[in-house]
mmCIF file of C-alpha atoms in Angstrom:
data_model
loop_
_atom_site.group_PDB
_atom_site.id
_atom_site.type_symbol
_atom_site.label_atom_id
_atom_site.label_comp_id
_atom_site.label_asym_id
_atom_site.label_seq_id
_atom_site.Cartn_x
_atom_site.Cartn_y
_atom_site.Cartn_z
ATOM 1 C CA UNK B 201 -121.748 189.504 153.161
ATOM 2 C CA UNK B 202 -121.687 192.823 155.349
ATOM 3 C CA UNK B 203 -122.408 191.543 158.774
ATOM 4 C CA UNK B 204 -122.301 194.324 162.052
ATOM 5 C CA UNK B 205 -121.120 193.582 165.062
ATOM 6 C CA UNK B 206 -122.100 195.146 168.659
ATOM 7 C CA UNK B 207 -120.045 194.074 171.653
ATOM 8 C CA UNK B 208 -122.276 194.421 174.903
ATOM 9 C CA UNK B 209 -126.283 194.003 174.410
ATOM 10 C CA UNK B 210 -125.919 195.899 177.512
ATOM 11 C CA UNK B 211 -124.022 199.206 178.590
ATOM 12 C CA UNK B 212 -124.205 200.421 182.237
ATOM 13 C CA UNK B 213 -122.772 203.583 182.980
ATOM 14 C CA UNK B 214 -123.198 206.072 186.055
ATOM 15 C CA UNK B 215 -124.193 209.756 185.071
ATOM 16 C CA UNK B 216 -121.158 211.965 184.144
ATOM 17 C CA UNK B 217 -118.890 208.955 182.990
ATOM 18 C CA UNK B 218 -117.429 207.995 179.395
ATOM 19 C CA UNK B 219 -119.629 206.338 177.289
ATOM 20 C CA UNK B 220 -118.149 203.813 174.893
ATOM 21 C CA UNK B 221 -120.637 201.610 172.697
ATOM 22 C CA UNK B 222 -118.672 199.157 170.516
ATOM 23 C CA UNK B 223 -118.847 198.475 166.706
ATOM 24 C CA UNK B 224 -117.359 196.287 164.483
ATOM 25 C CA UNK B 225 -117.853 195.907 160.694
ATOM 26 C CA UNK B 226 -116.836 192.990 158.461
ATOM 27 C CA UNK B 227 -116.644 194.115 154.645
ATOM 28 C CA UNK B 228 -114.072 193.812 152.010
ATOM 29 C CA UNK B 229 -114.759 197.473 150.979
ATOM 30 C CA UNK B 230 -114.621 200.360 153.616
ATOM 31 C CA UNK B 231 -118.560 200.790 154.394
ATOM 32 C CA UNK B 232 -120.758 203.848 155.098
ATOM 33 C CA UNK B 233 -121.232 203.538 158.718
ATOM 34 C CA UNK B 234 -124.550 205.087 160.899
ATOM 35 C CA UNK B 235 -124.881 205.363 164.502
ATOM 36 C CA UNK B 236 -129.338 205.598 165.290
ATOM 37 C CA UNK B 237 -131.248 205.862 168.759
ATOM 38 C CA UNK B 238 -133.921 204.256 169.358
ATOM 39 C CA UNK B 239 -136.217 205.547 172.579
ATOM 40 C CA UNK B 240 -138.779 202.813 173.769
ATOM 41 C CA UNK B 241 -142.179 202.319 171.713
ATOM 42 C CA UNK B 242 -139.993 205.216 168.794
ATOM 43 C CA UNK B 243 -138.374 205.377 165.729
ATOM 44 C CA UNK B 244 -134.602 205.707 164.904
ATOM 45 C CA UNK B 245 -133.160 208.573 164.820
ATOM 46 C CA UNK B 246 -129.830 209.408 163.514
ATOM 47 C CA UNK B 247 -126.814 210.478 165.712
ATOM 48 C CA UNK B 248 -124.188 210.588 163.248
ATOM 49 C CA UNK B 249 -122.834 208.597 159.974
ATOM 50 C CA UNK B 250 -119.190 208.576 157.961
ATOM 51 C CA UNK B 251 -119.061 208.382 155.068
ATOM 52 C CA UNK B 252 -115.773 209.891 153.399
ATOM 53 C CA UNK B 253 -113.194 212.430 154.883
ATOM 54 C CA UNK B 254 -112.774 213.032 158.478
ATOM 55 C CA UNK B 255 -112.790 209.837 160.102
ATOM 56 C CA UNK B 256 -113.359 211.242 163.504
ATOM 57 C CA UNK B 257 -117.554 212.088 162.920
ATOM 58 C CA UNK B 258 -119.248 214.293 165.395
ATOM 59 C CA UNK B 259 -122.987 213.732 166.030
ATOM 60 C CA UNK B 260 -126.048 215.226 168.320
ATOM 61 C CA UNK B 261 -126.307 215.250 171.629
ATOM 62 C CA UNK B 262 -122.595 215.102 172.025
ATOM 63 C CA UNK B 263 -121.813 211.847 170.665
ATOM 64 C CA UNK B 264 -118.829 211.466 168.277
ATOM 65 C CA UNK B 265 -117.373 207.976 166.671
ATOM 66 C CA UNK B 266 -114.391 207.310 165.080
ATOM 67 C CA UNK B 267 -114.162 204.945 161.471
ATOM 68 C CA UNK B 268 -110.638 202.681 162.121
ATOM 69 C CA UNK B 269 -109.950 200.675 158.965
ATOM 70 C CA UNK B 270 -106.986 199.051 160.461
ATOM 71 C CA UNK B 271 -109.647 197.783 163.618
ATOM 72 C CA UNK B 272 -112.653 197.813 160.938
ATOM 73 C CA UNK B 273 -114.056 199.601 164.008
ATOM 74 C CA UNK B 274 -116.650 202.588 164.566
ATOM 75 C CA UNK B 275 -117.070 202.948 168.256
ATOM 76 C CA UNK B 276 -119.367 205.871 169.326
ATOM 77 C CA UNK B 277 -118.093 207.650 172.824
ATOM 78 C CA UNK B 278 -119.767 210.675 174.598
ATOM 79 C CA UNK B 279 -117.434 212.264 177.271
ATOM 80 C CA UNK B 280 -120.233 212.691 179.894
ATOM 81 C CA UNK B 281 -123.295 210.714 180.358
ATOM 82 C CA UNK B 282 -126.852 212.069 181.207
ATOM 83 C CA UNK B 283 -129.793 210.265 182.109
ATOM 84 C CA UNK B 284 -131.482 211.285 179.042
ATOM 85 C CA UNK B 285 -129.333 209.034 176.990
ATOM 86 C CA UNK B 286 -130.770 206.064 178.266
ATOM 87 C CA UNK B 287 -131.625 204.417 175.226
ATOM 88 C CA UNK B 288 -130.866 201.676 172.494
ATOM 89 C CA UNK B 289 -128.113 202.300 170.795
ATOM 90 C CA UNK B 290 -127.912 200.523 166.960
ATOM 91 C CA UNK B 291 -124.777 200.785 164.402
ATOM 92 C CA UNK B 292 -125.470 200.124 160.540
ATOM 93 C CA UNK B 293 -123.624 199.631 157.630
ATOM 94 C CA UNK B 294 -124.150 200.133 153.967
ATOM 95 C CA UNK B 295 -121.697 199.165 151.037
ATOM 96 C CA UNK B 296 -122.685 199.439 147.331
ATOM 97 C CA UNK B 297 -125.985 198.528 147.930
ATOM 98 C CA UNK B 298 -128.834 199.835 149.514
ATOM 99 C CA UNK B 299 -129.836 199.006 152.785
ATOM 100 C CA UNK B 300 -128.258 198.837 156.066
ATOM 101 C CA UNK B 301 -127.334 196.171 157.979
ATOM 102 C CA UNK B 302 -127.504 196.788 161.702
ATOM 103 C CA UNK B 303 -125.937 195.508 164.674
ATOM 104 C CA UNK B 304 -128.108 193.654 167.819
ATOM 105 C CA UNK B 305 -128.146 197.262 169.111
ATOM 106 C CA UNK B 306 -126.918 197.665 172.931
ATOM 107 C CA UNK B 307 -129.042 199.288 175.559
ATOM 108 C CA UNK B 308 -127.267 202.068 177.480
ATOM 109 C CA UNK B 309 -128.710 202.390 181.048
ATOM 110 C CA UNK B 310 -127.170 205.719 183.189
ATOM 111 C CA UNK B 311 -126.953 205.385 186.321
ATOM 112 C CA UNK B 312 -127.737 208.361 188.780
ATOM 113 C CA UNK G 22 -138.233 211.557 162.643
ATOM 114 C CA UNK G 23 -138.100 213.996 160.286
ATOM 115 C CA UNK G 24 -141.463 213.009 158.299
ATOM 116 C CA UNK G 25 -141.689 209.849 157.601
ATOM 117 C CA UNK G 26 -145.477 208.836 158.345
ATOM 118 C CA UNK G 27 -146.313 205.333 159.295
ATOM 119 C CA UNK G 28 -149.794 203.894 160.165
ATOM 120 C CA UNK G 29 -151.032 202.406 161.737
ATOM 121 C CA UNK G 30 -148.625 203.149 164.616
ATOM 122 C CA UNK G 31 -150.387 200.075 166.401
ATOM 123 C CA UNK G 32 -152.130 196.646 164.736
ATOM 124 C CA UNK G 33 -153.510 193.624 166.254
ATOM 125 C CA UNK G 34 -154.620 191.046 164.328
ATOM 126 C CA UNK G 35 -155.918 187.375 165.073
ATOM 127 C CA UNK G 36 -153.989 184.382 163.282
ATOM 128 C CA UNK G 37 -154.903 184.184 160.097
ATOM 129 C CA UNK G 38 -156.022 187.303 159.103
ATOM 130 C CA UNK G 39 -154.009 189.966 157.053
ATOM 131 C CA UNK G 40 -152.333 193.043 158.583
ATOM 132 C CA UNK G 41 -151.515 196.220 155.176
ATOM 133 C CA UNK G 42 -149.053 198.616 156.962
ATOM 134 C CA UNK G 43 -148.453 201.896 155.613
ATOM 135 C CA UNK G 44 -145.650 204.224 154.515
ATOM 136 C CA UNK G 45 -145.720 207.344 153.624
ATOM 137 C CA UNK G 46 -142.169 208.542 152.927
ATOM 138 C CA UNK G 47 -140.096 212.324 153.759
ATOM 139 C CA UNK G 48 -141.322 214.569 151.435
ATOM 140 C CA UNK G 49 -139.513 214.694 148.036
ATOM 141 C CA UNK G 50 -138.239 211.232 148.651
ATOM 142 C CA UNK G 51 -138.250 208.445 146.295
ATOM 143 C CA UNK G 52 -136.732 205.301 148.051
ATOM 144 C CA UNK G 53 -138.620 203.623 150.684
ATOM 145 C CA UNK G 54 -137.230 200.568 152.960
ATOM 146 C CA UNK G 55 -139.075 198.264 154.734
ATOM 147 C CA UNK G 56 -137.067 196.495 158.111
ATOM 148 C CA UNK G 57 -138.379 194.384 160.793
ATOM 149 C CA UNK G 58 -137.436 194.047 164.191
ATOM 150 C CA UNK G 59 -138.229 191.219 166.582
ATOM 151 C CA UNK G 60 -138.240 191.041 170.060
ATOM 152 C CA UNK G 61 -134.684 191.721 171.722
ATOM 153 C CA UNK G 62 -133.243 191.381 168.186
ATOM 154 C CA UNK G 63 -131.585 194.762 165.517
ATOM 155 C CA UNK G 64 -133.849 195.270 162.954
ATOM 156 C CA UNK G 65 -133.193 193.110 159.841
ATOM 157 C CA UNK G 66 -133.462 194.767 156.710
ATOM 158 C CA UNK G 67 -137.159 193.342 154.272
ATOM 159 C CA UNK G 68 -137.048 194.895 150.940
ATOM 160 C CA UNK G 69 -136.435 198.300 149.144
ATOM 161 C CA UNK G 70 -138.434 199.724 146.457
ATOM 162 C CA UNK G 71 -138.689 202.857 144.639
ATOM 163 C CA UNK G 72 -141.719 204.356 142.681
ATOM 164 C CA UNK G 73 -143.628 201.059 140.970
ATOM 165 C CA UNK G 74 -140.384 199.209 141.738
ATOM 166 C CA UNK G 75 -139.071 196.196 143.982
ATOM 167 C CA UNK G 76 -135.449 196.760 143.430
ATOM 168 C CA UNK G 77 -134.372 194.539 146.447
ATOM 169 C CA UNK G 78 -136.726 192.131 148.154
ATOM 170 C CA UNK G 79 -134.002 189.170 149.383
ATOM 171 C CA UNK G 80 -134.877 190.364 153.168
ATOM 172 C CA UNK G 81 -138.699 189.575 152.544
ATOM 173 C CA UNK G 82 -140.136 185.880 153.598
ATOM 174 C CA UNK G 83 -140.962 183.847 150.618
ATOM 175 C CA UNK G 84 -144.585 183.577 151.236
ATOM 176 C CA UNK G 85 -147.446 185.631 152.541
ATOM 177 C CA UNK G 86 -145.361 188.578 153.131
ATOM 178 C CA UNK G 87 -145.820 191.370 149.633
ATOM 179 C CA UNK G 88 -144.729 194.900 149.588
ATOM 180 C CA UNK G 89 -145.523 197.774 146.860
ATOM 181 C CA UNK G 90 -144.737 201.531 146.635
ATOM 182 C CA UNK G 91 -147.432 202.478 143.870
ATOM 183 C CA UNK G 92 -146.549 205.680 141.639
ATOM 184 C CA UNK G 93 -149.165 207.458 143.793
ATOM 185 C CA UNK G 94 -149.968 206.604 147.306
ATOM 186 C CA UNK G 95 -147.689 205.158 150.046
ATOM 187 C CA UNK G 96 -146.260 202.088 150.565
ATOM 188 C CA UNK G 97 -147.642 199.665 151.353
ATOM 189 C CA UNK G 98 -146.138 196.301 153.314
ATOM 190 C CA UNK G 99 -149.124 193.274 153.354
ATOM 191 C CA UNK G 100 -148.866 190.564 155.279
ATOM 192 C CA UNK G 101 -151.657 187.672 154.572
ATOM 193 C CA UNK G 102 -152.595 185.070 157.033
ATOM 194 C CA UNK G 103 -150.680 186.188 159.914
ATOM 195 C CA UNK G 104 -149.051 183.897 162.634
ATOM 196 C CA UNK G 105 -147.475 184.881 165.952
ATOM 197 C CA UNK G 106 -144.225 184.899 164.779
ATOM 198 C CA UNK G 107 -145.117 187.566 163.205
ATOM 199 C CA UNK G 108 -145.872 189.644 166.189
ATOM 200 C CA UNK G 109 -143.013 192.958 165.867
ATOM 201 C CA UNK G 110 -142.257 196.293 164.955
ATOM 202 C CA UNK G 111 -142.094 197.019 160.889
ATOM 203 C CA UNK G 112 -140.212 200.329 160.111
ATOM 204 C CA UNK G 113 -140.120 202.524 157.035
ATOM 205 C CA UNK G 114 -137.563 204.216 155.946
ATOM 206 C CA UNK G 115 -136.593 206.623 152.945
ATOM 207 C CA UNK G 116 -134.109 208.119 151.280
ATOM 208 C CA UNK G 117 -133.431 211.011 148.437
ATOM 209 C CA UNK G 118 -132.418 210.594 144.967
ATOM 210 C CA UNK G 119 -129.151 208.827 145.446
ATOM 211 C CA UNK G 120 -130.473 205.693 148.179
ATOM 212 C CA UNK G 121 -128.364 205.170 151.003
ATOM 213 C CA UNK G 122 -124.816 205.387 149.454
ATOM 214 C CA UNK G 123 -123.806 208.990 151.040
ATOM 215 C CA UNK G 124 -127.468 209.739 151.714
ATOM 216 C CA UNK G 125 -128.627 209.824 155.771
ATOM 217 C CA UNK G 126 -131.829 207.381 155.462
ATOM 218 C CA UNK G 127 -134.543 208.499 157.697
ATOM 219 C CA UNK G 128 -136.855 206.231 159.862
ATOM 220 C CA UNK G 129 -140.538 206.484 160.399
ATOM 221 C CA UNK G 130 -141.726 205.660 164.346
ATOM 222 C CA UNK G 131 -142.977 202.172 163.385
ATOM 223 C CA UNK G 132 -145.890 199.888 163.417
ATOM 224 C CA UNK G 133 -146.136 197.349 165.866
ATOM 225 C CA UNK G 134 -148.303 194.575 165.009
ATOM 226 C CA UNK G 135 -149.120 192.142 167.430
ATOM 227 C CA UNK G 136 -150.297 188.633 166.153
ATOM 228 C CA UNK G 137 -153.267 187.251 168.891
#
């Protein structure tokens, strides 16, 4: 079964540094893979997702993730931090079917 | 979240009694998820439905928990005779003709429910 790993329930960064939230994926077929937000008491909302092609995806707000099939990785990174990216940060996966598996999510905290 | 309506956004309900939350999905859409998500926990996916159709339910608990996404009308996710443990935050989500394969699955802002 499609199972989504998320190294680091918790990500502390100061403002202005790399960010680099982890994500593994087990599957025996290369997955669609999502990166969501989630601001306290709010919805998700989608940053970015592969799918085919490019494997390097670029997202809002600056974010970008790369898909590794050789790592079965999907890290997302954002070059410089700001405070308003404090948030929870969840990767998914989908295969054939239809409905994403997430990760335990990891909650980015910028420091000022 | 790009218009996905869920209400209400807030429930509390004493043991025992039953909690309906409500889903109206994106405009145009016909695929509508249900997920939980627990305390300090990802959310876990419930079941999946399309118009008048359960096409995946193997997330949903075996008893007391129904779900239904009537040809008119939203969706609709019942839970009778509620217990604490089922205190948490139940999102909708849908998704265009094609479901999730290739298709960006948008999330409504959730309904906490909070089991007293």
């Amino acid at each position: 079964a499609q199972s989504v790993t998320q190294l680091g329930s918790h990500v502390s960064v100061s403002e202005g540094a790399l960010v680099l939230l982890r994500c593994n994926y087990s599957s025996s077929v290369p997955p669609y893979l999502f990166w969501y937000v989630q601001y306290p008491n709010q919805g998700l909302q989608l940053l970015l997702k592969y799918t085919t092609g490019a494997t390097l995806v670029k997202g809002i707000n600056g974010f970008e993730a790369e898909f590794k099939k050789s790592e079965t990785s999907f890290h997302l990174t954002k070059p410089s931090a700001h405070m308003s990216d404090a948030a929870e940060y969840f990767c998914a996966a989908t295969e054939y079917g239809n409905k994403l598996v997430f990760g335990a999510g990891t909650i980015l905290r910028v420091k000022s | 979240n790009a218009g996905v309506m869920q209400n209400p956004r807030h429930l509390v309900r004493r043991r025992g009694q039953e909690a309906r939350l409500r889903c109206s999905p994106m405009k145009g859409h016909s695929h509508v998820y249900w997920y939980r998500q627990l305390p300090e926990e990802g959310l876990k996916f419930m079941v999946y439905l399309q118009k008048e159709n359960i096409i995946d339910e193997s997330g949903m608990p075996k008893e007391r928990f129904s779900a239904e996404f009537p040809k008119e009308g939203p969706s609709i996710l019942r839970i009778q005779q509620v217990v604490r443990g089922d205190s948490a935050a139940y999102f909708c989500a849908s998704t265009g003709l094609q479901g999730a394969i290739g298709n960006t699955i948008y999330f409504g802002e959730g309904s906490w429910l909070t089991v007293v």
